[in-house]
Coordinates of C-alpha atoms in Angstrom, one line a residue:
X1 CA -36.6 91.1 8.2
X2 CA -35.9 87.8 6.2
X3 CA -35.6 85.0 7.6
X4 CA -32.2 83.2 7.4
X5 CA -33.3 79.8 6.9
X6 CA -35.3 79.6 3.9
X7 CA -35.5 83.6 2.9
X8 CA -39.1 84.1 3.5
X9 CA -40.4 87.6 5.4
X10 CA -40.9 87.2 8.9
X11 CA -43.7 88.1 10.4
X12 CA -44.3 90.0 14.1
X13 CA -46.2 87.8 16.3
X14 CA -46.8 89.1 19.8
X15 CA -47.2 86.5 22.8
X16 CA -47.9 88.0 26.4
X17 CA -46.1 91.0 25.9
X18 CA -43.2 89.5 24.3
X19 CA -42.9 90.7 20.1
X20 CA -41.1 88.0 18.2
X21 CA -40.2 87.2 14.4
X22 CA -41.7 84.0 13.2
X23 CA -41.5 82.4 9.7
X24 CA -44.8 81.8 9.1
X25 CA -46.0 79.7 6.6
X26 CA -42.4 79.5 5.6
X27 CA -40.0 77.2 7.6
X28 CA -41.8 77.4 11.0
X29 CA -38.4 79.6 12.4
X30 CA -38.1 81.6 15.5
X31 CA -36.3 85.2 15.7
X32 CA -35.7 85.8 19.6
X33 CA -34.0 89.1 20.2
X34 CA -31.3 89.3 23.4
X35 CA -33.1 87.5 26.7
X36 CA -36.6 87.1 25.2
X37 CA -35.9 83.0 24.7
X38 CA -35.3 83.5 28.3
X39 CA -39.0 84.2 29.0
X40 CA -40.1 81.3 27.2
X41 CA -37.7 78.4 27.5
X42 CA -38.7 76.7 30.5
X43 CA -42.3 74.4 30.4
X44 CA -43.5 76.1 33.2
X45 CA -43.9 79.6 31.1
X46 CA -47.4 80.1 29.4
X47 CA -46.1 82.3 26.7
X48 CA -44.1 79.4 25.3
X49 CA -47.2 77.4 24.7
X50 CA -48.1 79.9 21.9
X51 CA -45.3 79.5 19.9
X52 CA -45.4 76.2 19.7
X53 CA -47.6 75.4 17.0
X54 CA -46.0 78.0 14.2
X55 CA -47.3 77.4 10.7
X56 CA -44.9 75.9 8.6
X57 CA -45.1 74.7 5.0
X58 CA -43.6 71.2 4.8
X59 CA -42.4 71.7 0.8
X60 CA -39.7 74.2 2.0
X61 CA -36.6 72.9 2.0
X62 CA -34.2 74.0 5.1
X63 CA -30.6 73.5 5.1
X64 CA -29.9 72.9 8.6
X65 CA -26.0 72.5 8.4
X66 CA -25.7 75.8 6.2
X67 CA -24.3 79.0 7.9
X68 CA -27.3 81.8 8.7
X69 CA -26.8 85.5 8.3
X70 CA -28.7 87.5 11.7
X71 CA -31.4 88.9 10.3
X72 CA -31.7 91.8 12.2
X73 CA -28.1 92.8 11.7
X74 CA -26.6 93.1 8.4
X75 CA -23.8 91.0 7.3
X76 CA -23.1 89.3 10.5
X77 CA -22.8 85.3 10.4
X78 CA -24.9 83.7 13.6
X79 CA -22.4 80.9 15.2
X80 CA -23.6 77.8 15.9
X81 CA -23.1 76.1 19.1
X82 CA -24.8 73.4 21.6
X83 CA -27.5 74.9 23.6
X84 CA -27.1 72.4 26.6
X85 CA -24.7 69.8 27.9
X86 CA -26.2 66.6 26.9
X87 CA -25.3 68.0 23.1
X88 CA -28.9 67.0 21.7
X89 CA -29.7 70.1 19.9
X90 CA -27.8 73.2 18.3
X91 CA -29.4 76.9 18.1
X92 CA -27.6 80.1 16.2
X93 CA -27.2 83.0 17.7
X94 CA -25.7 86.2 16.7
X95 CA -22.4 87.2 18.4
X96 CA -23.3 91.4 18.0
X97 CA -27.0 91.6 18.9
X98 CA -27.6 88.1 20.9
X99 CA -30.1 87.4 19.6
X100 CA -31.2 83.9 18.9
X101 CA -32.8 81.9 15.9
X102 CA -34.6 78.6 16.7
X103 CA -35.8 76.0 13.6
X104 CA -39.1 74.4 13.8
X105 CA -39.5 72.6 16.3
X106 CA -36.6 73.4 18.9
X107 CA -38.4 75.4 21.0
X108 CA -40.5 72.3 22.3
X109 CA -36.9 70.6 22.7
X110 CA -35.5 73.1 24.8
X111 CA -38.7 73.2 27.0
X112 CA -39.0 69.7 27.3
X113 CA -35.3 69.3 28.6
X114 CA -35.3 71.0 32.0
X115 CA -38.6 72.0 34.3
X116 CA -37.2 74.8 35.7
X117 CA -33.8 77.0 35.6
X118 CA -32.6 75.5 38.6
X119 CA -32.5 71.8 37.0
X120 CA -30.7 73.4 33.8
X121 CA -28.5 74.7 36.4
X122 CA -27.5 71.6 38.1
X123 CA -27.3 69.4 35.4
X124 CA -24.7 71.9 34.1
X125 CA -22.6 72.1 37.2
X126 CA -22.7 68.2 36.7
X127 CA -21.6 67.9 33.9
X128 CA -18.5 70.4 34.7
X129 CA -17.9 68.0 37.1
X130 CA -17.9 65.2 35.2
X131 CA -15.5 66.9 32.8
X132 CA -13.2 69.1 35.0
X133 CA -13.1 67.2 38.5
X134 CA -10.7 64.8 38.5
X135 CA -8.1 67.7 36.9
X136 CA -9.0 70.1 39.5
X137 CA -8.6 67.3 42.3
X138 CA -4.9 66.6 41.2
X139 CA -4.6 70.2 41.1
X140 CA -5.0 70.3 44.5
X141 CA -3.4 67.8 45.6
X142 CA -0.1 68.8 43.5
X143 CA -0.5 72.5 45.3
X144 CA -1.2 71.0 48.8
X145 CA 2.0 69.3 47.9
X146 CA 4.3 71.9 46.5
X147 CA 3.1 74.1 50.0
X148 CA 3.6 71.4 52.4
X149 CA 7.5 70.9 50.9
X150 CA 7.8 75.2 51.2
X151 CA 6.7 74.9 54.9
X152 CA 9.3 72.1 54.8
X153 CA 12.0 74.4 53.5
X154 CA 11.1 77.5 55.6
X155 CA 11.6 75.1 59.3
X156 CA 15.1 74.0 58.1
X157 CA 16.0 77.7 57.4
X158 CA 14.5 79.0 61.1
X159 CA 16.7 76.3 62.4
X160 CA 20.0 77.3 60.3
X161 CA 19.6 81.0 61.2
X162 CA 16.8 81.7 64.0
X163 CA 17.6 85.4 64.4
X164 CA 16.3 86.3 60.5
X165 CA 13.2 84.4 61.8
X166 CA 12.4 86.4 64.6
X167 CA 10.4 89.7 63.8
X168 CA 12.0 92.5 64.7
X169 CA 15.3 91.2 64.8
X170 CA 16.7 92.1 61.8
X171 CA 18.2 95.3 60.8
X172 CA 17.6 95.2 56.8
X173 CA 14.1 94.0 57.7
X174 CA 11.8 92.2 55.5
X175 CA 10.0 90.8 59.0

């Protein structure tokens, strides 16, 4: 495979079990197929240690704002999004194979942001919060509105005609 940073082969590099694609001696780049960044992301996780210190060769130059082509599957454009929700660091990965290409260095950034997967965890459900909340509140409060004025609505019509309100009472019988 070529690496879709700077072009260079990539080489297999095994770590506990886990095979990976690194650009070595090239750009220092990381190819994770789908869920092994998962077995190395958090600081806790030896095997993450290891990849740490990738050769790289400083003269190569690495357009970080270009797109990147997967390099395991042909002619498919990696996206580029935000890897977590303080926004302070951007990975590819591909949208057929999920699969996952990290630049020099970004590993260590992603291990050093949460301990653990339960911290990742919360700090995302806080930030949905701090985005979403006060929407969902008014929400709520609009539909706890809108079903206090139907319960409203359905007294004055048991008053107005009792017998449609009593079940079994009614001959074309909804109740």
């Amino acid at each position: 495979m070529k690496c879709p940073a700077c072009g260079n082969d990539l080489q297999t590099r095994t770590v506990e079990g886990i095979t990976l694609d690194v650009c070595q001696g090239g750009c220092g780049g990381i190819w994770f197929d789908a869920f092994e960044l998962k077995k190395v992301d958090e600081a806790h996780e030896a095997a993450g240690e290891a990849l740490l210190d990738v050769e790289r060769n400083e003269s190569i130059p690495v357009d970080h704002s270009a797109t990147r082509n997967c390099p395991k599957c042909s002619g498919i454009v990696m996206r580029r999004y935000w890897f977590s929700q303080n926004k302070q660091l951007e990975v590819d990965e591909c949208p057929q194979c999920a699969g996952f290409w990290l630049d020099h260095g970004e590993l260590g950034k992603i291990r050093s942001q949460y301990a653990t997967e339960q911290e990742r965890k919360q700090a995302a459900r806080a930030y949905f919060d701090e985005l979403f909340e006060p929407q969902l509140k008014e929400r709520v409060k609009e539909r706890k509105e809108e079903l206090a004025k139907a319960r409203r609505v359905a007294n004055m019509f048991r008053f107005i005609c009792p017998s449609n309100y009593i079940p079994g009472k009614q001959e074309w019988g909804a109740f």
